[in-house]
Short mmCIF file of C-alpha atoms in Angstrom, two decimals:
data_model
loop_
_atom_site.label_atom_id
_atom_site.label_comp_id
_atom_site.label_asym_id
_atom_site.label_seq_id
_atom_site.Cartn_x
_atom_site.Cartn_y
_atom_site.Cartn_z
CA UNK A 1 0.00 0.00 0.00
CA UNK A 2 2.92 2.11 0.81
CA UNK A 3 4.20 1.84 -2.57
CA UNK A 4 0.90 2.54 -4.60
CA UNK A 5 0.42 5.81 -2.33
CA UNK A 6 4.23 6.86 -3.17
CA UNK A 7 3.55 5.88 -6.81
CA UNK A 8 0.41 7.95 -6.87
CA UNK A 9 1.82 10.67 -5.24
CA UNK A 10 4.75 10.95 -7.62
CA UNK A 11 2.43 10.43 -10.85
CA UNK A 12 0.15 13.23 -9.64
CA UNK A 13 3.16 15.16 -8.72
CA UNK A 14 4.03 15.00 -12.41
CA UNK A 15 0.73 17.06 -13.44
CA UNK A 16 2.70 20.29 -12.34
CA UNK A 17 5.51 19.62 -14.30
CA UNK A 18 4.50 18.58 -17.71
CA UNK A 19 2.77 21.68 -18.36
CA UNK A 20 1.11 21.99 -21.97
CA UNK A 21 2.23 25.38 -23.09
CA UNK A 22 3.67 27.13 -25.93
CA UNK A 23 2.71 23.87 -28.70
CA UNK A 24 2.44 24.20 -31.91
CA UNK A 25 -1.45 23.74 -33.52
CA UNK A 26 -2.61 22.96 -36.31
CA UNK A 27 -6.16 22.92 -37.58
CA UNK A 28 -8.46 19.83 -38.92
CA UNK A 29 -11.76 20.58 -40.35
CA UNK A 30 -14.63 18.72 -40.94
CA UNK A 31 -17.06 18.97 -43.33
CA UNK A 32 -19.54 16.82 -44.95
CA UNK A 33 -18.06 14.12 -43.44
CA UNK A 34 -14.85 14.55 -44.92
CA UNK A 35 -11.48 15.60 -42.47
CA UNK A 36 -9.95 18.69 -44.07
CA UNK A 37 -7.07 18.53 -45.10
CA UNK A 38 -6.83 14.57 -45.32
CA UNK A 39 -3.27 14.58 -45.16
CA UNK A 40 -1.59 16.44 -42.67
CA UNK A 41 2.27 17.26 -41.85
CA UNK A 42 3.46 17.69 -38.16
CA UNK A 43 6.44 17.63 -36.47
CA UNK A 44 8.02 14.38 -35.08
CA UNK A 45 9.50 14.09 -31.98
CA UNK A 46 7.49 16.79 -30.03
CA UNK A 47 4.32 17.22 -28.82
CA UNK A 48 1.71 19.27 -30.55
CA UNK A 49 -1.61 20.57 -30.51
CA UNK A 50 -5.02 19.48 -32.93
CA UNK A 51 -7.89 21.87 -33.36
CA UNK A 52 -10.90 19.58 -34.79
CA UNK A 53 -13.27 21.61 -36.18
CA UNK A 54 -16.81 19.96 -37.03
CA UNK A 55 -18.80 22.18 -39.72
CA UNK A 56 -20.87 19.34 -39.85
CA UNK A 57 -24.89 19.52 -38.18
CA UNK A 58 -24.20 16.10 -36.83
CA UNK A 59 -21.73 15.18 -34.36
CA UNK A 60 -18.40 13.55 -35.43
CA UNK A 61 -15.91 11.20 -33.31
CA UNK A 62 -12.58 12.01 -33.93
CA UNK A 63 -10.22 8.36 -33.22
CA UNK A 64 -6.79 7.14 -34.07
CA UNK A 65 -5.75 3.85 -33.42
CA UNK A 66 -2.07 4.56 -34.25
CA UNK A 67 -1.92 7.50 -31.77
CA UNK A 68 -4.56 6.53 -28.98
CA UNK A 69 -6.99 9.39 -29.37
CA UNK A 70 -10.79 9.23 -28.71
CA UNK A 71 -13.20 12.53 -28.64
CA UNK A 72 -16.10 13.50 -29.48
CA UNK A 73 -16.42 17.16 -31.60
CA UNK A 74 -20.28 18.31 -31.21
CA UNK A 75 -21.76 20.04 -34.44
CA UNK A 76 -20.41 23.70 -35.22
CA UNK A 77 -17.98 23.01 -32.64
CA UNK A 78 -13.86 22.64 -31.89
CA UNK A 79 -12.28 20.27 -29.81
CA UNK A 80 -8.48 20.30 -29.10
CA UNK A 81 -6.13 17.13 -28.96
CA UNK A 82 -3.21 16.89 -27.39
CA UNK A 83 -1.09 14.17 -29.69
CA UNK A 84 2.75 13.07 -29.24
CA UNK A 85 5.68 13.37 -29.67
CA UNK A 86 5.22 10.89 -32.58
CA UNK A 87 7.92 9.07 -34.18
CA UNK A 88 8.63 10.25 -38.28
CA UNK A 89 5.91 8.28 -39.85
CA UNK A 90 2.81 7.77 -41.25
CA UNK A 91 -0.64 7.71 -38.08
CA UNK A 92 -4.01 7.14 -39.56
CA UNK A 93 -7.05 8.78 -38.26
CA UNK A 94 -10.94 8.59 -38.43
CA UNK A 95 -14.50 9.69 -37.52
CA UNK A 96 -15.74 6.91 -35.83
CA UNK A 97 -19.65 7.89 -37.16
CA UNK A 98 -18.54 8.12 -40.40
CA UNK A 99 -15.64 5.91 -41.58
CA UNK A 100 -16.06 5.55 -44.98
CA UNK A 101 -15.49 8.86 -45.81
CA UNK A 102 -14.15 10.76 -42.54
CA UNK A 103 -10.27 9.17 -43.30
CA UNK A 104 -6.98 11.14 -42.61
CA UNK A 105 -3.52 11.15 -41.57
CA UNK A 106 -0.90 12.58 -39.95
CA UNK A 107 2.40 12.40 -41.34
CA UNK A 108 5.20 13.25 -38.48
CA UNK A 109 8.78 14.12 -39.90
CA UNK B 1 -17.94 -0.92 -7.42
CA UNK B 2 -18.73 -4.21 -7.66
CA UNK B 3 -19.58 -6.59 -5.10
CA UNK B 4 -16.41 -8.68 -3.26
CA UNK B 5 -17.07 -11.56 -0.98
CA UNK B 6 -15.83 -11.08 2.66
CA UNK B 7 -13.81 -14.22 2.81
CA UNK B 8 -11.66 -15.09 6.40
CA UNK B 9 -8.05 -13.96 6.12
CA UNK B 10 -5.88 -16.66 6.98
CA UNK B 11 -2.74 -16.96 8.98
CA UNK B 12 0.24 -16.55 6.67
CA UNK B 13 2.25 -19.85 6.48
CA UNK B 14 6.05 -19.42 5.25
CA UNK B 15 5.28 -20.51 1.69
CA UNK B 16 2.45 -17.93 1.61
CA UNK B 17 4.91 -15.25 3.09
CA UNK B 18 7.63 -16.35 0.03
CA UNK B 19 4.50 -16.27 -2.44
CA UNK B 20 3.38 -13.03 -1.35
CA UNK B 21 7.27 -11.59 -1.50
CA UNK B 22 7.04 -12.85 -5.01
CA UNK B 23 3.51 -11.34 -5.70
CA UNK B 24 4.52 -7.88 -4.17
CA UNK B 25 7.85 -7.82 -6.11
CA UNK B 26 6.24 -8.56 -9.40
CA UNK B 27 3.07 -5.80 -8.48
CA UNK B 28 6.17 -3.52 -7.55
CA UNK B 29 7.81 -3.71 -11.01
CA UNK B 30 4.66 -3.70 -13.02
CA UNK B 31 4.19 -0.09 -10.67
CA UNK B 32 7.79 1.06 -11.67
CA UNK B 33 7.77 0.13 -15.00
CA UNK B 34 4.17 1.25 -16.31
CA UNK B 35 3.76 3.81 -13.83
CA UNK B 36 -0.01 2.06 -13.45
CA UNK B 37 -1.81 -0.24 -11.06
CA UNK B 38 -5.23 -1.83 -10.98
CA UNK B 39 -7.91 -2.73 -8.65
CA UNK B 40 -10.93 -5.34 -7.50
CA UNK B 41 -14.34 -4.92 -8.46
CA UNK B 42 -12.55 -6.31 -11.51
CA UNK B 43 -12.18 -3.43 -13.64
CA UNK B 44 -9.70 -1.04 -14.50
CA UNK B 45 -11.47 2.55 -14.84
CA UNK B 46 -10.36 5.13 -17.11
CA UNK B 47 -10.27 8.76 -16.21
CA UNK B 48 -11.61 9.88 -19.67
CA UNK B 49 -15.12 11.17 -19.98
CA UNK B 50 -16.51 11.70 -23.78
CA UNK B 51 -19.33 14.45 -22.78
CA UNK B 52 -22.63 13.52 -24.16
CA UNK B 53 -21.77 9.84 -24.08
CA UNK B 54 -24.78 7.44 -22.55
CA UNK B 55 -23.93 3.90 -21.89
CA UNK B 56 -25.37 1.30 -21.03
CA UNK B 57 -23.25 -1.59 -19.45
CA UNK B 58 -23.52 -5.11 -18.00
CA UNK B 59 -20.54 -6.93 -16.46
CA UNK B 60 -19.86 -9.58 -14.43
CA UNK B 61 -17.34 -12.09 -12.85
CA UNK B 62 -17.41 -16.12 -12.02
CA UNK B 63 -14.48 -17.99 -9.81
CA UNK B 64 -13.34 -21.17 -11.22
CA UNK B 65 -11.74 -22.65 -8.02
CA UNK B 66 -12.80 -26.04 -5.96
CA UNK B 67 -12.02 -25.08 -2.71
CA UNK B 68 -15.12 -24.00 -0.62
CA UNK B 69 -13.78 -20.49 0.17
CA UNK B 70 -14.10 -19.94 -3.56
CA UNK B 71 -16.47 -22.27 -5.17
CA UNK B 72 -19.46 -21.03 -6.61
CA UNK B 73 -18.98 -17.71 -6.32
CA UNK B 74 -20.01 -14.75 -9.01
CA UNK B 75 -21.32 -11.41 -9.12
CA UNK B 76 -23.08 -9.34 -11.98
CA UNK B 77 -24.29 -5.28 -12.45
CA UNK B 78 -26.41 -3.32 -14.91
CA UNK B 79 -25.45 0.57 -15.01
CA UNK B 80 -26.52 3.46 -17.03
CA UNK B 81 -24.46 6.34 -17.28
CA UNK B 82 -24.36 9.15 -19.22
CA UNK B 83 -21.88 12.56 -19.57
CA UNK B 84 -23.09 15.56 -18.95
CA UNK B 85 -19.81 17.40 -19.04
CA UNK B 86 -16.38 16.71 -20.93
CA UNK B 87 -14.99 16.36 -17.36
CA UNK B 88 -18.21 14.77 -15.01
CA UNK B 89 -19.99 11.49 -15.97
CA UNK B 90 -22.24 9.53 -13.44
CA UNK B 91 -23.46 6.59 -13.48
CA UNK B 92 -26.24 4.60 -11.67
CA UNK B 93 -26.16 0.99 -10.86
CA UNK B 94 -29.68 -0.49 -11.49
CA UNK B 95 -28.86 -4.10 -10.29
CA UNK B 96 -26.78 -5.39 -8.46
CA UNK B 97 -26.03 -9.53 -8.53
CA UNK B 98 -24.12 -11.68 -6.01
CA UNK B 99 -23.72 -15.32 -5.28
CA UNK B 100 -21.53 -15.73 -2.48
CA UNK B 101 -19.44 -19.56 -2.70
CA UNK B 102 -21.81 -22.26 -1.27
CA UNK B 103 -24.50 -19.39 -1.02
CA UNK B 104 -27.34 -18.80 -3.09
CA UNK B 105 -27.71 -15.41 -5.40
CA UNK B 106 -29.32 -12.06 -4.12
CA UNK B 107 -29.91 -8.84 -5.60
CA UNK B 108 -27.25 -6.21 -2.94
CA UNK B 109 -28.51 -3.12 -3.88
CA UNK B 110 -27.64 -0.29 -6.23
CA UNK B 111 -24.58 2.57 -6.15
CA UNK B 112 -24.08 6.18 -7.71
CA UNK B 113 -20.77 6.34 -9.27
CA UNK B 114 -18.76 9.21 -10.78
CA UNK B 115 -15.90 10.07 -12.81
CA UNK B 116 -13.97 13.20 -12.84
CA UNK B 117 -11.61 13.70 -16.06
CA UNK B 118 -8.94 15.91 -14.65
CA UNK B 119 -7.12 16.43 -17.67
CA UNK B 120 -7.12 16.31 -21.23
CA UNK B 121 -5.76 13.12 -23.14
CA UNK B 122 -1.90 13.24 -23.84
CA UNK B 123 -1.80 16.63 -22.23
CA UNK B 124 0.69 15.75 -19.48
CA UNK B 125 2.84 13.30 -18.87
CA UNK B 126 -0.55 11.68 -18.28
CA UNK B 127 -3.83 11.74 -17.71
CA UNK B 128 -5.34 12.03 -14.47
CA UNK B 129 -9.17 11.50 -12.99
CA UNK B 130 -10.93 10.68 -9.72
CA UNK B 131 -13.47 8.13 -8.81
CA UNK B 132 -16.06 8.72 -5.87
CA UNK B 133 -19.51 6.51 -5.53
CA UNK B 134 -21.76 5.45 -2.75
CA UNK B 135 -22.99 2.28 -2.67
CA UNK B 136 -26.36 1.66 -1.18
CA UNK B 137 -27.45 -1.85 0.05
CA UNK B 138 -30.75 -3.93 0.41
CA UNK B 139 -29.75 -6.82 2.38
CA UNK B 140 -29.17 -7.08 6.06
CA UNK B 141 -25.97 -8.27 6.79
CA UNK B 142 -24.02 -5.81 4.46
CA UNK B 143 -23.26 -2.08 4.85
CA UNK B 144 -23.44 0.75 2.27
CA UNK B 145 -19.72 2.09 1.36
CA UNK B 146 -17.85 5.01 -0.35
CA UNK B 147 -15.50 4.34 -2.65
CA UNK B 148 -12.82 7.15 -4.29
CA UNK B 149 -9.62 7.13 -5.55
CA UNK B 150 -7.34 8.22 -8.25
CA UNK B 151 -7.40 6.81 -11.98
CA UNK B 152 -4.41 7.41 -14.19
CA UNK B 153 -4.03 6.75 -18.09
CA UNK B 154 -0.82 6.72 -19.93
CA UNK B 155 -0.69 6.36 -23.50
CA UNK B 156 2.14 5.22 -25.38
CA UNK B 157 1.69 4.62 -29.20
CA UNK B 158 -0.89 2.03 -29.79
CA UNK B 159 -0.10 0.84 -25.57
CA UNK B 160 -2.47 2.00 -23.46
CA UNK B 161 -1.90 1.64 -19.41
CA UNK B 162 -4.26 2.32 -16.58
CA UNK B 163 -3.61 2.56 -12.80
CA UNK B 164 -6.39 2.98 -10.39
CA UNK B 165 -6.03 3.34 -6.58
CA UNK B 166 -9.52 2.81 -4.84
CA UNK B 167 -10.16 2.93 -1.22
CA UNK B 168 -13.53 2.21 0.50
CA UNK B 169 -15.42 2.93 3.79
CA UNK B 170 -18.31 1.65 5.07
CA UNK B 171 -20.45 3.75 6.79
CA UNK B 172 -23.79 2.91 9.20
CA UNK B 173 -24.76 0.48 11.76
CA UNK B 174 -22.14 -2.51 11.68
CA UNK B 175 -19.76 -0.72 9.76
CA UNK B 176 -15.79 -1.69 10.50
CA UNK B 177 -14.78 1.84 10.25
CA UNK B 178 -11.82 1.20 8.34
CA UNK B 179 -10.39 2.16 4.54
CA UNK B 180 -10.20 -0.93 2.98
CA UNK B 181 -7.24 -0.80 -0.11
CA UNK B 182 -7.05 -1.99 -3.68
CA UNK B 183 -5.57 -1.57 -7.06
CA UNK B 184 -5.34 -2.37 -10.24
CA UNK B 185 -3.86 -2.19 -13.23
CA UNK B 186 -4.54 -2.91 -17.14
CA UNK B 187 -1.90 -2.83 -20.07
CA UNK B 188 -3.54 -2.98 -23.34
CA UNK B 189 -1.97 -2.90 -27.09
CA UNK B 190 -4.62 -1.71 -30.21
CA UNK B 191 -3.85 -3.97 -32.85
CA UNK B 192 -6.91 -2.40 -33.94
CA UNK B 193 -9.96 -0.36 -32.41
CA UNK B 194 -12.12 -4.05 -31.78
CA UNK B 195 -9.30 -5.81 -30.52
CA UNK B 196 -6.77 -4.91 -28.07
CA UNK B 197 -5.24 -7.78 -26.33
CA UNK B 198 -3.32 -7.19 -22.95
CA UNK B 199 -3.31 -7.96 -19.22
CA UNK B 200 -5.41 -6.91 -16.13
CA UNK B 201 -4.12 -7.38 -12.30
CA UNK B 202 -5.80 -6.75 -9.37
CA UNK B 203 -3.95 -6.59 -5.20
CA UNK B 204 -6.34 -6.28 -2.33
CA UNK B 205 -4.01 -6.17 0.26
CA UNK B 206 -6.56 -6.42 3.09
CA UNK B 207 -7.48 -10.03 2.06
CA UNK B 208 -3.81 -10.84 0.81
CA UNK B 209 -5.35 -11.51 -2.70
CA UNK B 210 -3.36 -10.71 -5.75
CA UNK B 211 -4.14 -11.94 -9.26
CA UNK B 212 -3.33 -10.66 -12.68
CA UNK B 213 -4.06 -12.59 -16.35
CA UNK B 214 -5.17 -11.76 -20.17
CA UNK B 215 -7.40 -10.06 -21.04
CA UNK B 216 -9.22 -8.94 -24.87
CA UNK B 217 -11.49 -5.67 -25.40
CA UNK B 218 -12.58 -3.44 -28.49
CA UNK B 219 -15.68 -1.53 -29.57
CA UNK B 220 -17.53 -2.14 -32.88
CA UNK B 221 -19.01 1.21 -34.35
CA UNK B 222 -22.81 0.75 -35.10
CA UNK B 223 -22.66 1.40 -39.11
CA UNK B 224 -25.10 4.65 -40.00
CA UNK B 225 -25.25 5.43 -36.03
CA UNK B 226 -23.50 7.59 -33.43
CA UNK B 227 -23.26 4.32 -31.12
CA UNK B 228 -21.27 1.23 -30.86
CA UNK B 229 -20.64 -1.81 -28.75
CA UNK B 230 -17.55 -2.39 -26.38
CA UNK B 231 -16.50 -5.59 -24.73
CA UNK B 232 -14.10 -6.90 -22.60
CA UNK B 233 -13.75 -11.12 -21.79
CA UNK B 234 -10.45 -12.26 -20.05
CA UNK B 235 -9.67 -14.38 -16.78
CA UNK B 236 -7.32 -13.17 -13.80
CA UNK B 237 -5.74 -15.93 -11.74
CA UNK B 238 -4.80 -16.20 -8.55
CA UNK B 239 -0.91 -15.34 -7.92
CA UNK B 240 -1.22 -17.00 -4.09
CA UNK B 241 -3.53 -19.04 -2.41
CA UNK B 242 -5.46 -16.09 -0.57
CA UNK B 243 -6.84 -15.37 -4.20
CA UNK B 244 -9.26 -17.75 -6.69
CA UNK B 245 -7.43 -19.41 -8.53
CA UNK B 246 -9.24 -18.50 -11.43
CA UNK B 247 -11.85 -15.85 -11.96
CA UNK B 248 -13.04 -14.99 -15.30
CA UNK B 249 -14.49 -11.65 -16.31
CA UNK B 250 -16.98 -10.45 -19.03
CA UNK B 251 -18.61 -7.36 -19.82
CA UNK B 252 -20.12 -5.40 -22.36
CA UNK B 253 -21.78 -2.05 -23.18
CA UNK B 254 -23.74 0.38 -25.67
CA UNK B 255 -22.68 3.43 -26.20
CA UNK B 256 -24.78 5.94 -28.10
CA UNK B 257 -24.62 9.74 -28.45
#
């Protein structure tokens, strides 16, 4: 018990540290069920910042299995995502509502 | 929360004291390494909340272990929840199922659970939440309890790892008056978004009990909906002889928007 309470202090020590300032962004849009641009390039090796934007009337979820993301972007609305630092390469993305059109990715170099 | 059986705490015999050394050292490098633990109402919570979200979830567990302490013994819930925040999501147990080993099954009583997100995914070094839920009992020789604790969630690439930290009190007439301990921890790899294999462990040091084992879980989208189905099978065994030796674990939910 000792250990998980100096474990859990030390992890939520952490929060303090790691602050999320000063990241780059860069913008997604999208629209008729389409992510704009589809293709995206960020930098790898450092963490960065994702403004979804959903011009859509009906809610989108924005998911990557490569990168671990999961959130929902209401209609007429912008979520941001906190994603990496990625290794250079290729990270596909999706709207989980609609995946046969909502397709993207991220290309980190 | 799920329900636990109260099971007698025996006397340590040398074996069990070089068992539990092991048990503690493995629990302690799976803490160092992963920087995430897990817990014992058999689930591993995550401290994300996707506002709007409603769910609707069913899980359950069943031990797989001859000896009397153990035999026989399973427990089930049906929750609703639903998000009414990006950062607050409760969530109401409707029914709550236990058959205690050598017992026969009754209905415990219901509970009001709630996650707080903290932070936003892969904002920090990671990402941090809070459980706290009062459970509410129907039958006589059990007491209602509060439950809260820490949940941490640390992606890396397609790994995902999960530490919880729960700590309970019961509170009313009969109640022992003491926090009572556990963890847990889950390690999961996405090999895609419906399957992601990986392993679950669970320490509740009060009743010496320590088990860990595989586990598989993915959602399916619901094609032309805003919903989809999540599951999660696997079976945690007993890493000394205070724990079943085997206890398997199901559940699955409906999410919809």
């Amino acid at each position: 018990m000792k250990l998980s309470l100096i474990a859990a202090t030390l992890l939520l020590s952490m929060t303090g540290t790691a602050v999320a300032r000063d990241l780059s962004t860069f913008t997604l849009v999208v629209k008729n069920h389409v992510y704009q641009p589809d293709e995206l390039k960020v930098p790898a090796g450092t963490k960065f910042k994702l403004i979804v934007r959903n011009e859509d009337p009906t809610p989108e979820e924005f998911e990557s299995t490569d990168f671990n993301r999961e959130k929902i972007v209401l209609p007429n609305s912008s979520i941001t995502v906190y994603v990496g630092p990625l290794r250079a390469g290729s990270y596909g993305f999706f709207g989980d509502f609609h995946q046969a059109t909502a397709q993207g990715r991220l290309i980190a170099e | 929360m799920s329900p636990s059986f109260s099971r007698k705490s025996p006397a340590l015999r040398p074996h069990d004291r070089g068992r539990r050394s092991r048990t503690l050292t493995i629990g302690a490098i799976l803490l160092l390494a992963t920087g995430v633990v897990q817990a014992d109402d058999f689930i591993v919570y995550s401290p994300h909340v996707l506002a709007t979200q409603s769910e609707i979830e069913l899980r359950g567990y069943s031990y797989s272990d001859p000896r009397a302490d153990f035999n026989g013994g399973r427990a089930a819930e049906l929750s609703i929840s639903h998000a009414f925040t990006d950062w607050w999501k409760p969530e109401i147990y409707l029914t709550r199922y236990e058959k205690e080993p050598g017992g026969s099954g009754r209905l415990l009583g219901y509970e009001f659970e709630n996650t707080f997100q903290f932070t936003q995914p892969g904002e920090y070094w990671a990402d941090f939440g809070f459980l706290a839920s009062y459970e509410h009992q129907i039958v006589a020789d059990k007491q209602d309890a509060f439950e809260f604790g820490p949940l941490v969630e640390k992606t890396v690439g397609r790994f995902t790892h999960r530490f919880n930290a729960i700590w309970e009190k019961q509170v009313g007439a009969g109640a022992s008056g003491k926090y009572e301990f556990r963890y847990s921890y889950s390690g999961t790899y996405a090999v895609s978004a419906a399957f992601r294999p990986g392993i679950e462990a669970y320490g509740r040091p009060a009743d010496h009990a320590y088990q860990a084992g595989p586990i598989v879980a993915g959602e399916w989208h619901v094609p032309g909906t805003t919903s989809s189905l999540e599951y999660r099978f696997g079976v945690v065994l007993g890493l000394n002889a205070a724990a079943p030796r085997r206890t398997w674990l199901a559940q699955v939910e409906y999410e919809f928007f």
